[in-house]
Coordinates of C-alpha atoms and ligand atoms in Angstrom, one line a residue:
M286 CA 44.9 -30.7 -32.2
S287 CA 45.1 -34.0 -34.1
G288 CA 43.3 -33.4 -37.5
S289 CA 40.3 -31.6 -38.1
E290 CA 38.0 -34.6 -38.4
N291 CA 35.2 -34.5 -36.1
V292 CA 36.2 -31.4 -34.5
S293 CA 33.1 -29.2 -33.4
F294 CA 33.6 -25.4 -32.9
I295 CA 31.9 -23.4 -30.4
K296 CA 31.5 -19.6 -30.3
V297 CA 29.5 -17.9 -27.7
S298 CA 29.7 -14.2 -26.9
R299 CA 27.8 -11.7 -24.7
V300 CA 28.3 -8.0 -23.8
L301 CA 29.0 -7.5 -20.2
P302 CA 28.4 -4.0 -18.7
V303 CA 32.0 -3.7 -17.3
R304 CA 35.3 -2.6 -18.8
R305 CA 37.7 -5.0 -20.4
W306 CA 39.9 -5.5 -17.4
Q307 CA 37.0 -6.0 -14.9
A308 CA 35.7 -8.8 -17.5
L309 CA 39.0 -10.5 -17.8
R310 CA 39.3 -10.5 -13.9
L311 CA 35.8 -12.3 -13.7
I312 CA 37.1 -15.1 -16.2
A313 CA 40.4 -15.5 -14.2
R314 CA 38.5 -16.3 -11.0
V315 CA 37.9 -19.8 -12.1
E316 CA 37.3 -21.0 -8.5
D317 CA 34.0 -18.9 -8.4
F318 CA 32.5 -20.8 -11.4
P319 CA 31.0 -23.8 -9.5
A320 CA 29.1 -21.5 -7.4
L321 CA 27.6 -19.6 -10.5
V322 CA 27.0 -22.6 -12.9
P323 CA 25.3 -25.7 -11.4
A324 CA 26.8 -27.8 -14.3
I325 CA 30.2 -26.9 -13.2
K326 CA 30.9 -29.2 -10.0
E327 CA 34.6 -28.4 -9.5
C328 CA 37.3 -26.1 -10.7
R329 CA 40.3 -26.4 -8.7
I330 CA 43.6 -24.5 -9.1
I331 CA 46.5 -26.7 -9.2
D332 CA 49.2 -24.2 -10.1
R333 CA 49.0 -20.5 -10.8
D334 CA 51.4 -17.7 -11.5
Y335 CA 50.7 -14.3 -13.1
R336 CA 50.4 -15.4 -16.6
R337 CA 49.6 -19.1 -16.4
T338 CA 47.2 -21.4 -14.4
I339 CA 46.7 -25.0 -14.3
T340 CA 43.2 -26.1 -13.2
S341 CA 41.2 -29.3 -12.8
W342 CA 37.8 -29.4 -14.1
A343 CA 34.6 -31.5 -13.3
V344 CA 31.7 -30.7 -15.3
E345 CA 28.4 -32.6 -15.4
M346 CA 25.7 -31.9 -18.3
D347 CA 22.5 -33.6 -18.1
G348 CA 24.0 -36.6 -16.3
I349 CA 27.1 -36.7 -18.5
P350 CA 30.3 -36.3 -16.4
I351 CA 33.4 -34.6 -18.1
C352 CA 36.7 -34.2 -16.4
W353 CA 39.8 -32.5 -17.6
R354 CA 43.1 -30.7 -16.6
E355 CA 43.5 -27.5 -18.4
E356 CA 46.2 -24.9 -18.9
A357 CA 45.3 -21.2 -19.4
L358 CA 47.7 -18.5 -20.6
F359 CA 46.9 -14.9 -19.9
D360 CA 47.8 -12.3 -22.6
Y361 CA 47.1 -9.2 -20.7
K362 CA 48.4 -6.8 -23.4
N363 CA 46.0 -8.0 -26.0
F364 CA 43.2 -9.1 -23.7
I365 CA 43.3 -12.8 -24.8
V366 CA 43.2 -15.9 -22.4
R367 CA 44.2 -19.2 -24.4
F368 CA 43.1 -22.4 -22.8
K369 CA 43.9 -26.0 -23.7
A370 CA 42.9 -29.4 -22.0
L371 CA 46.3 -31.2 -21.1
T372 CA 44.6 -34.5 -20.1
G373 CA 41.0 -35.7 -19.6
D374 CA 38.0 -37.3 -21.1
L375 CA 37.9 -35.2 -24.3
E376 CA 40.6 -35.9 -26.9
S377 CA 40.9 -32.3 -27.3
L378 CA 39.5 -28.9 -26.0
E379 CA 41.2 -25.9 -27.0
G380 CA 40.2 -22.2 -27.4
H381 CA 40.5 -18.8 -26.3
W382 CA 38.5 -16.0 -24.4
S383 CA 38.7 -12.4 -26.0
F384 CA 37.6 -9.2 -24.5
L385 CA 36.6 -6.6 -27.2
E386 CA 36.1 -2.9 -26.0
G387 CA 32.3 -1.9 -26.6
P388 CA 30.5 1.5 -26.1
S389 CA 29.8 3.2 -23.0
G390 CA 32.1 0.9 -20.8
T391 CA 30.8 -2.3 -21.9
T392 CA 33.0 -5.4 -23.1
E393 CA 32.1 -8.1 -25.6
V394 CA 33.4 -11.3 -24.1
V395 CA 33.8 -13.9 -26.8
V396 CA 34.8 -17.4 -26.0
E397 CA 35.7 -19.8 -28.9
A398 CA 36.6 -23.4 -28.7
A399 CA 37.2 -26.4 -30.8
V400 CA 36.2 -29.7 -29.3
R401 CA 36.9 -33.4 -30.2
I402 CA 35.4 -36.4 -28.3
G403 CA 37.7 -38.8 -29.7
V404 CA 35.6 -42.0 -29.1
P405 CA 35.1 -43.9 -32.5
I406 CA 31.6 -43.9 -34.0
M407 CA 30.2 -42.0 -31.0
D408 CA 32.2 -39.0 -32.1
Q409 CA 29.9 -38.8 -35.3
M410 CA 26.7 -39.9 -33.6
V411 CA 26.8 -37.6 -30.5
G412 CA 29.8 -35.4 -30.8
G413 CA 27.5 -32.5 -32.0
M414 CA 25.1 -33.0 -29.0
I415 CA 27.9 -32.8 -26.5
T416 CA 29.4 -29.8 -28.0
E417 CA 26.0 -28.2 -27.8
K418 CA 25.9 -29.1 -24.1
I419 CA 29.4 -27.6 -23.6
R420 CA 28.1 -24.4 -25.6
G421 CA 25.3 -24.2 -22.9
V422 CA 27.9 -24.2 -20.1
F423 CA 29.8 -21.4 -21.6
E424 CA 26.3 -19.4 -22.3
S425 CA 25.3 -19.9 -18.6
L426 CA 28.6 -18.7 -17.3
L427 CA 28.5 -15.6 -19.3
R428 CA 24.7 -15.0 -18.3
F429 CA 25.5 -15.5 -14.7
F430 CA 28.5 -12.9 -15.0
E431 CA 26.1 -10.5 -16.3
E432 CA 23.5 -11.2 -13.7
S433 CA 25.9 -10.7 -11.0
I434 CA 27.5 -7.4 -12.2
I435 CA 23.8 -6.1 -12.5
D436 CA 22.8 -7.3 -9.2
K437 CA 25.6 -5.7 -7.5
R438 CA 25.0 -2.5 -9.2
Y439 CA 21.3 -2.0 -8.1
Q440 CA 22.2 -3.4 -4.7
K441 CA 24.8 -0.3 -4.3
M442 CA 22.1 1.9 -5.3
D443 CA 20.9 4.2 -2.6
S444 CA 17.7 6.3 -2.7
R445 CA 19.7 9.1 -4.4
G446 CA 21.1 6.7 -7.0
A447 CA 24.7 6.7 -5.8
N448 CA 26.5 6.7 -9.1
A449 CA 26.2 2.8 -9.8
V450 CA 23.4 3.7 -12.2
S451 CA 22.1 6.9 -14.0
G452 CA 19.6 8.2 -16.4
F453 CA 16.2 7.0 -17.7
G454 CA 14.8 4.3 -19.8
V455 CA 11.4 4.6 -21.5
I456 CA 9.7 1.5 -22.8
G457 CA 7.2 1.9 -25.8
H458 CA 5.4 -0.3 -28.3
P459 CA 3.5 0.1 -31.4
Y460 CA -0.1 1.1 -30.9
N461 CA -1.5 -1.4 -33.4
F462 CA -0.6 -3.6 -36.1
Q463 CA -0.8 -0.8 -38.7
H464 CA 1.8 1.3 -36.6
L465 CA 4.0 -1.7 -36.7
I466 CA 4.1 -1.7 -40.3
Q467 CA 4.5 2.1 -40.6
Y468 CA 7.6 1.7 -38.2
L469 CA 9.1 -1.1 -40.5
R470 CA 8.4 1.2 -43.5
S471 CA 10.4 4.0 -41.7
L472 CA 13.2 1.5 -41.7
N473 CA 12.9 0.4 -45.2
P474 CA 10.5 2.4 -47.5
N475 CA 10.1 -0.3 -49.9
F476 CA 9.1 -2.8 -47.3
N477 CA 6.2 -5.1 -48.6
P478 CA 4.4 -6.6 -45.4
P479 CA 4.0 -10.4 -45.4
S480 CA 0.9 -11.9 -44.1
P481 CA -0.3 -10.7 -40.7
G482 CA 0.1 -14.1 -39.4
F483 CA 3.8 -14.6 -40.2
L484 CA 4.7 -11.0 -39.5
G485 CA 2.8 -11.2 -36.2
K486 CA 4.9 -14.4 -35.0
V487 CA 8.2 -12.8 -36.1
F488 CA 7.3 -9.7 -34.1
D489 CA 6.4 -11.8 -31.2
L490 CA 9.8 -13.9 -31.3
M491 CA 11.8 -10.3 -31.4
P492 CA 13.5 -9.7 -27.9
A493 CA 13.3 -6.0 -26.5
Y494 CA 16.0 -3.7 -27.7
V495 CA 17.3 -0.3 -27.4
S496 CA 16.0 1.5 -30.5
Y497 CA 17.1 4.9 -29.4
D498 CA 20.1 6.0 -27.3
I499 CA 19.8 9.3 -25.8
R500 CA 23.4 10.2 -24.9
E501 CA 22.7 13.6 -23.5
F502 CA 19.4 15.0 -22.3
R503 CA 19.7 18.5 -21.0
S504 CA 17.2 20.1 -18.5
A505 CA 16.4 23.8 -18.4
T506 CA 18.6 24.1 -15.4
G507 CA 21.6 22.8 -17.3
A508 CA 21.5 19.4 -15.5
V509 CA 22.3 16.5 -17.8
T510 CA 21.2 12.9 -18.0
R511 CA 21.3 10.0 -20.4
G512 CA 18.6 7.7 -21.4
A513 CA 17.2 5.0 -23.9
F514 CA 14.0 4.0 -25.7
I515 CA 13.4 0.5 -25.4
S516 CA 11.2 -1.2 -27.8
C517 CA 9.1 -3.8 -26.4
N518 CA 7.4 -6.1 -29.0
I519 CA 3.7 -6.2 -28.1
I520 CA 0.7 -4.6 -29.3
P521 CA -2.3 -4.0 -27.1
E522 CA -4.5 -6.8 -28.5
M523 CA -1.7 -9.3 -27.3
L524 CA -2.8 -8.5 -23.6
A525 CA -6.1 -10.3 -24.0
L526 CA -4.6 -13.2 -25.7
D527 CA -1.5 -14.0 -23.6
I528 CA -0.8 -11.9 -20.6
E529 CA 1.9 -14.1 -19.2
N530 CA 3.6 -13.6 -22.6
V531 CA 3.4 -9.8 -22.4
I532 CA 4.6 -9.7 -18.9
R533 CA 7.5 -11.7 -19.8
K534 CA 8.3 -9.2 -22.6
V535 CA 7.9 -6.1 -20.2
V536 CA 10.2 -7.8 -17.7
D537 CA 12.8 -8.4 -20.4
S538 CA 12.4 -4.8 -21.6
C539 CA 13.4 -3.8 -18.0
K540 CA 16.3 -6.1 -18.1
V541 CA 17.5 -4.3 -21.3
A542 CA 17.3 -1.0 -19.1
E543 CA 19.2 -2.9 -16.3
R544 CA 22.0 -3.8 -18.7
Q545 CA 22.5 -0.2 -19.8
G546 CA 22.8 0.7 -16.0
L547 CA 19.9 3.1 -16.2
G548 CA 18.4 4.4 -12.9
I549 CA 14.7 4.4 -13.6
V550 CA 12.4 3.0 -16.3
A551 CA 9.0 4.2 -17.6
L552 CA 6.6 1.6 -18.6
G553 CA 4.7 3.3 -21.5
G554 CA 1.3 2.5 -22.9
F555 CA 0.2 -1.1 -22.4
T556 CA 3.5 -2.1 -20.8
S557 CA 2.3 -0.4 -17.8
I558 CA -1.3 -1.7 -18.1
A559 CA 0.3 -5.2 -18.1
G560 CA 2.9 -4.7 -15.4
E561 CA 0.3 -3.0 -13.0
R562 CA -1.8 -6.2 -13.3
Y563 CA 0.9 -8.1 -11.6
G564 CA 1.6 -5.3 -9.2
D565 CA 4.3 -5.9 -6.6
V566 CA 4.8 -9.4 -8.0
F567 CA 6.0 -7.7 -11.3
L568 CA 8.4 -5.3 -9.1
K569 CA 9.9 -8.5 -7.7
Q570 CA 11.1 -9.6 -11.1
V571 CA 13.2 -6.5 -11.8
R572 CA 15.9 -4.7 -10.1
I573 CA 15.6 -1.3 -11.7
P574 CA 13.1 1.2 -10.1
V575 CA 10.0 1.4 -12.4
T576 CA 7.2 4.1 -12.7
T577 CA 4.1 4.1 -14.8
G578 CA 4.4 7.7 -15.3
N579 CA 0.8 8.1 -14.5
T580 CA 1.1 10.8 -11.8
L581 CA 2.6 13.3 -14.2
T582 CA 0.2 12.2 -17.0
A583 CA -2.8 12.8 -14.6
A584 CA -1.3 16.2 -13.6
L585 CA -0.9 17.3 -17.3
V586 CA -4.6 16.1 -18.1
V587 CA -6.1 18.2 -15.4
E588 CA -3.9 21.2 -16.4
G589 CA -4.8 20.8 -20.1
V590 CA -8.4 20.7 -19.2
V591 CA -8.3 23.7 -17.0
K592 CA -6.3 25.8 -19.6
A593 CA -8.8 24.8 -22.3
A594 CA -11.8 25.8 -20.1
R595 CA -10.0 29.2 -19.5
L596 CA -9.3 29.8 -23.2
M597 CA -12.8 28.6 -24.3
G598 CA -14.7 30.7 -21.8
L599 CA -16.0 27.6 -19.8
E600 CA -16.7 28.4 -16.2
L601 CA -15.4 25.2 -14.4
S602 CA -17.7 25.4 -11.5
K603 CA -20.7 24.9 -13.9
A604 CA -19.1 22.4 -16.0
R605 CA -20.3 18.7 -16.4
V606 CA -17.3 16.3 -16.7
T607 CA -17.3 12.6 -18.0
V608 CA -14.3 10.4 -17.5
I609 CA -14.3 7.4 -19.8
G610 CA -12.5 4.7 -18.0
G611 CA -12.8 6.7 -14.9
A612 CA -12.2 3.8 -12.5
G613 CA -8.7 3.2 -14.1
D614 CA -5.3 4.6 -12.4
I615 CA -5.1 7.9 -14.5
G616 CA -9.0 8.3 -14.9
S617 CA -9.8 8.0 -11.3
A618 CA -6.9 10.6 -10.5
C619 CA -8.2 13.0 -12.9
A620 CA -11.9 12.5 -11.9
R621 CA -10.9 13.1 -8.2
A622 CA -9.2 16.3 -9.1
L623 CA -11.9 17.6 -11.5
A624 CA -14.6 16.7 -8.9
A625 CA -13.1 19.4 -6.6
M626 CA -13.7 22.2 -9.5
T627 CA -16.8 21.1 -11.4
R628 CA -20.6 20.6 -11.0
E629 CA -21.0 17.0 -11.9
V630 CA -18.8 14.1 -12.6
T631 CA -19.9 11.0 -14.8
I632 CA -17.5 8.0 -14.5
T633 CA -17.9 5.3 -17.0
S634 CA -16.8 1.6 -16.5
R635 CA -17.8 -1.7 -17.6
S636 CA -18.1 -2.9 -14.2
S637 CA -20.9 -2.0 -11.6
D638 CA -18.6 -2.7 -8.8
N639 CA -16.0 -0.1 -10.1
L640 CA -18.8 2.5 -10.3
K641 CA -19.9 1.7 -7.0
K642 CA -16.1 2.3 -5.8
M643 CA -15.9 5.6 -7.7
E644 CA -19.2 6.9 -6.4
K645 CA -17.6 6.7 -2.9
V646 CA -14.4 8.4 -4.2
I647 CA -16.3 11.3 -6.0
K648 CA -18.6 11.6 -3.0
A649 CA -15.6 11.9 -0.6
V650 CA -14.5 15.0 -2.4
R651 CA -17.8 16.6 -1.3
H652 CA -18.1 18.9 -4.2
A653 CA -19.5 17.5 -7.7
K654 CA -22.5 15.3 -8.2
F655 CA -21.7 11.8 -9.2
R656 CA -23.2 9.8 -12.2
G657 CA -22.1 6.5 -13.4
S658 CA -22.7 4.8 -16.7
H659 CA -21.8 1.7 -18.8
D660 CA -22.4 3.5 -22.0
N661 CA -19.7 5.8 -23.3
N662 CA -21.4 7.4 -26.1
E663 CA -24.4 8.2 -24.0
A664 CA -22.2 9.5 -21.1
V665 CA -20.4 12.0 -23.1
R666 CA -23.6 13.4 -24.9
H667 CA -24.1 16.4 -22.4
A668 CA -20.7 16.7 -21.0
D669 CA -18.7 20.0 -21.4
I670 CA -15.5 18.3 -20.5
V671 CA -14.5 14.7 -21.5
V672 CA -11.5 13.0 -20.3
A673 CA -11.0 9.7 -22.2
A674 CA -8.7 7.4 -20.2
A675 CA -9.8 3.9 -21.0
S676 CA -6.9 1.3 -21.6
A677 CA -9.0 -0.1 -24.6
P678 CA -7.0 -1.6 -27.6
Q679 CA -9.0 0.3 -30.2
S680 CA -11.3 3.4 -30.2
I681 CA -14.4 3.1 -28.2
V682 CA -16.1 6.5 -28.5
D683 CA -17.7 8.1 -31.5
I684 CA -16.6 11.6 -32.2
S685 CA -20.2 12.5 -33.3
S686 CA -21.4 11.9 -29.7
F687 CA -19.8 15.0 -28.2
K688 CA -22.0 18.1 -27.7
S689 CA -21.0 21.2 -29.3
G690 CA -18.4 23.3 -27.5
A691 CA -17.1 20.2 -25.6
I692 CA -13.5 20.0 -24.4
V693 CA -12.4 16.6 -25.2
C694 CA -8.9 15.2 -23.8
D695 CA -7.9 11.8 -24.8
V696 CA -5.1 10.5 -22.9
G697 CA -5.4 6.8 -24.3
Y698 CA -2.6 5.0 -25.9
P699 CA -4.1 3.8 -28.3
K700 CA -6.5 6.6 -28.5
N701 CA -10.0 6.0 -27.2
I702 CA -11.5 8.2 -30.2
A703 CA -10.3 7.4 -33.7
Y704 CA -7.1 9.3 -34.1
A705 CA -7.9 10.9 -37.5
E706 CA -8.7 14.2 -39.1
T707 CA -11.9 15.5 -37.9
D708 CA -14.6 18.0 -39.2
R709 CA -15.8 18.8 -35.8
N710 CA -14.6 22.2 -35.6
D711 CA -17.2 23.0 -32.9
I712 CA -15.2 20.9 -30.1
L713 CA -11.7 21.0 -28.9
I714 CA -10.2 17.5 -29.1
F715 CA -6.7 17.0 -28.0
A716 CA -4.1 14.2 -27.1
G717 CA -3.9 14.7 -23.2
G718 CA -1.2 14.0 -20.8
I719 CA 1.5 15.3 -23.1
C720 CA 4.5 17.4 -22.3
E721 CA 6.7 19.9 -23.9
I722 CA 10.2 18.9 -23.1
P723 CA 13.5 20.9 -22.7
S724 CA 15.6 18.7 -25.2
E725 CA 14.5 16.9 -28.3
F726 CA 13.3 13.3 -28.1
N727 CA 13.5 11.8 -31.7
P728 CA 13.6 8.1 -32.1
G729 CA 13.4 8.6 -35.8
F730 CA 9.8 7.4 -36.3
D731 CA 6.4 8.4 -35.8
I732 CA 5.3 7.8 -32.1
G733 CA 2.2 9.7 -32.5
L734 CA 3.3 13.1 -31.3
S735 CA 3.5 16.6 -33.0
S736 CA 6.9 17.4 -32.6
P737 CA 10.3 15.9 -31.1
R738 CA 9.9 18.5 -28.3
V739 CA 6.7 17.0 -27.0
L740 CA 6.5 13.8 -25.3
Y741 CA 4.2 11.5 -23.4
G742 CA 3.7 12.4 -19.8
C743 CA 4.6 8.9 -18.6
F744 CA 8.0 9.1 -20.3
S745 CA 8.6 12.6 -19.3
E746 CA 8.1 11.6 -15.7
A747 CA 11.0 9.2 -15.8
M748 CA 13.2 11.8 -17.3
V749 CA 12.3 14.2 -14.6
L750 CA 13.1 11.6 -11.8
A751 CA 16.4 10.9 -13.4
L752 CA 17.4 14.4 -13.7
E753 CA 16.6 14.7 -9.7
G754 CA 18.4 11.5 -9.1
R755 CA 15.3 10.2 -7.7
Y756 CA 15.3 6.4 -8.6
E757 CA 12.2 5.1 -7.0
N758 CA 8.9 3.6 -7.9
F759 CA 7.3 7.1 -7.9
S760 CA 4.1 6.1 -9.9
W761 CA 3.1 2.4 -8.9
G762 CA 0.1 0.7 -7.8
K763 CA -3.5 1.5 -9.1
G764 CA -5.5 4.3 -7.4
R765 CA -2.6 5.6 -5.4
I766 CA -2.2 8.9 -7.3
T767 CA -2.8 11.8 -4.8
R768 CA -3.0 15.4 -5.6
E769 CA 0.1 16.1 -3.4
K770 CA 2.0 13.7 -5.7
M771 CA 0.6 15.3 -9.0
D772 CA 1.6 18.8 -7.6
E773 CA 5.0 17.6 -6.6
I774 CA 5.9 15.9 -10.0
L775 CA 4.5 18.8 -11.8
M776 CA 6.6 21.3 -9.7
L777 CA 9.9 19.3 -10.5
A778 CA 8.9 18.9 -14.2
K779 CA 8.5 22.7 -14.5
K780 CA 11.8 23.3 -12.6
H781 CA 13.5 21.2 -15.5
G782 CA 11.6 23.0 -18.3
F783 CA 8.9 20.3 -18.8
C784 CA 5.5 22.0 -19.2
L785 CA 2.1 21.3 -20.8
A786 CA 2.3 20.9 -24.6
P787 CA 0.4 22.9 -27.1
F788 CA -2.8 21.2 -27.9
F789 CA -2.8 18.8 -31.0
W790 CA -4.8 16.3 -32.5
G791 CA -3.0 13.7 -34.9
R792 CA -0.7 16.1 -37.0
R793 CA -2.8 19.4 -36.3
V794 CA -1.4 21.6 -33.8
L795 CA -4.0 24.4 -32.3
S796 CA -2.7 27.8 -31.2
D797 CA -4.4 29.4 -28.1
A798 CA -6.3 31.7 -30.4
E799 CA -7.6 28.8 -32.4
V800 CA -8.8 27.3 -29.3
A801 CA -10.6 30.6 -28.2
G802 CA -12.0 30.4 -31.5
I803 CA -13.7 27.0 -31.0
G804 CA -15.3 28.5 -27.9
K805 CA -16.7 31.2 -30.0
T806 CA -17.8 28.8 -32.6
A807 CA -19.8 27.0 -30.0
G808 CA -21.3 30.4 -28.8
R809 CA -19.3 30.4 -25.4
I810 CA -17.5 33.6 -25.9
Ligands
NAP1069 N1 -0.6 10.2 -22.8 C1 0.4 9.4 -21.9 O1 1.5 9.9 -21.7 C2 0.0 8.1 -21.1 C3 0.6 7.7 -20.0 C4 0.2 6.6 -19.6 C5 -0.9 6.0 -20.0 N2 -1.6 6.3 -21.0 C6 -2.8 5.7 -21.5 O2 -3.8 6.0 -20.8 C7 -4.8 5.0 -20.8 C8 -5.2 4.6 -19.3 O3 -4.0 4.2 -18.5 P1 -4.2 3.6 -17.0 O4 -2.9 3.3 -16.5 O5 -5.1 4.5 -16.3 O6 -5.0 2.3 -17.3 P2 -6.1 1.4 -16.4 O7 -5.6 1.7 -15.0 O8 -5.9 0.0 -16.9 O9 -7.4 1.9 -16.5 C9 -8.2 2.2 -17.7 C10 -9.5 1.7 -17.4 O10 -10.0 1.5 -18.8 C11 -11.1 0.6 -18.6 N3 -11.0 -0.3 -19.9 C12 -10.1 -1.2 -20.0 N4 -10.4 -2.0 -21.2 C13 -11.4 -1.4 -21.8 C14 -12.1 -1.5 -22.9 N5 -11.8 -2.6 -23.8 N6 -13.2 -0.7 -23.1 C15 -13.6 0.0 -22.3 N7 -13.0 0.3 -21.0 C16 -11.8 -0.3 -20.9 C17 -10.9 -0.2 -17.4 O11 -12.1 0.1 -16.6 P3 -13.4 -0.9 -16.2 O12 -12.8 -2.2 -16.0 O13 -13.8 -0.1 -15.0 O14 -14.2 -0.7 -17.4 C18 -9.7 0.4 -16.9 O15 -9.8 0.6 -15.4 C19 -4.2 3.9 -21.4 O16 -4.6 3.8 -22.8 C20 -2.6 4.1 -21.4 O17 -1.9 3.4 -22.5 C21 -1.1 7.6 -21.6

């Protein structure tokens, strides 16, 4: 290269989910490039042998045509491809591709190039801009390689998962701004939060990422799978402000799972609330099978309530139930199941139409009496059992509203009832839809659970499905949870050593004897 004046440098890299020789093979197939990147108009092989190719290139970037003839030399031993323009519009274009071995069968492909336009004055004025455009072409090329690799993987996958993909992904997010700060402090105890405006914007800019890699997750049967906890940078309030932005982030989180070659992903917390709002339109944007995990969650809620009633001496057939957010996916499934066992079911909703729909649903069960309410605090006042399943960004029920002896199962994330210490020793309040799991799940920061051996039902559902090799949209679409599906996933969960977690609220775990004691305090036993 003649001198270093006005030379611009480009460095672009991307981790491709293939081995080094596979990545090198992709780069060698230059004749495929025009089909991948619209800016590459032509890439013709003029001469080729095992270690050397001569190619002719025509690229058009935003109306700027650039042509050149290039020599590429393949160093297979060191996984380097050196290239150099021999003739053409640019005074010089020279660089190399390198292929660095990454973890779990991945390769970091790096392209570095030096570019000199070589036209006096224009070099200084627009050289940088043209180099940026060339950088864009390299970036697009690597992005298309990645996309086509992932496409092929998920196309190959049959309903039993084949072996193109494996394992589970779980997508989580902080439950509020304070929780985000708590997480950041877990990374740096001296972290001093900047203004909420600044931190919120920076948080919003962050792409989704794998925050916990689970190399080996072992079932009680001895079966092993792998997984990843993917952090999606949203907090529930963001849904009301900009749902499109949230959906984009959830889709990006699924793409992170796809890059890992995972077989199924669970949308945790508000990522499922957002995804479900777009229903099948959302599913079309991702290749990986997705589940909300709501079927196992609902099954665990019902199991927890039935267990609590038994321990506390509450006769279910005489019980009054209130389901907060009872027209929602989990709420309606729990309401239907509990309507078959109890005397009366009250559903709360902000919408009269939803209450009318739920009246039909509960009456179709032909057992419990139906009541509807728009007032959560009023609706729980006489309830023996309360299931709180509203997708509200902050607490919406006052703990003083519950009657003495009530069983209160809060499945919300974030919680429907303030998730704090309580002096209400006369009620059983517990986090619902929670599973005891056969191996630890420990992302290294507080995710609102009592131990690394307990986990949200939605995440557990994806783990169970991965252990079964059932890579399918098991829970998807609002109001589609049936008793049969709840029983099916519960049975599979139990086979792999997942079961109802011990009752807990915040940091306090309650033994069965303590739960029975609450029944006694309330005068039940
Ligand atoms: N523990 C777990 O493992 C687990 C697993 C999955 C989900 N979750 C949590 O469970 C909750 C329910 O999930 P889902 O999928 O059933 O949600 P969903 O289908 O959106 O239903 C929840 C219902 O809550 C009501 N709601 C929404 N915003 C509200 C607000 N601001 N105030 C009062 N009511 C409100 C809505 O009913 P109306 O429009 O009729 O009022 C909605 O239908 C969420 O908090 C979710 O994060 C927990």
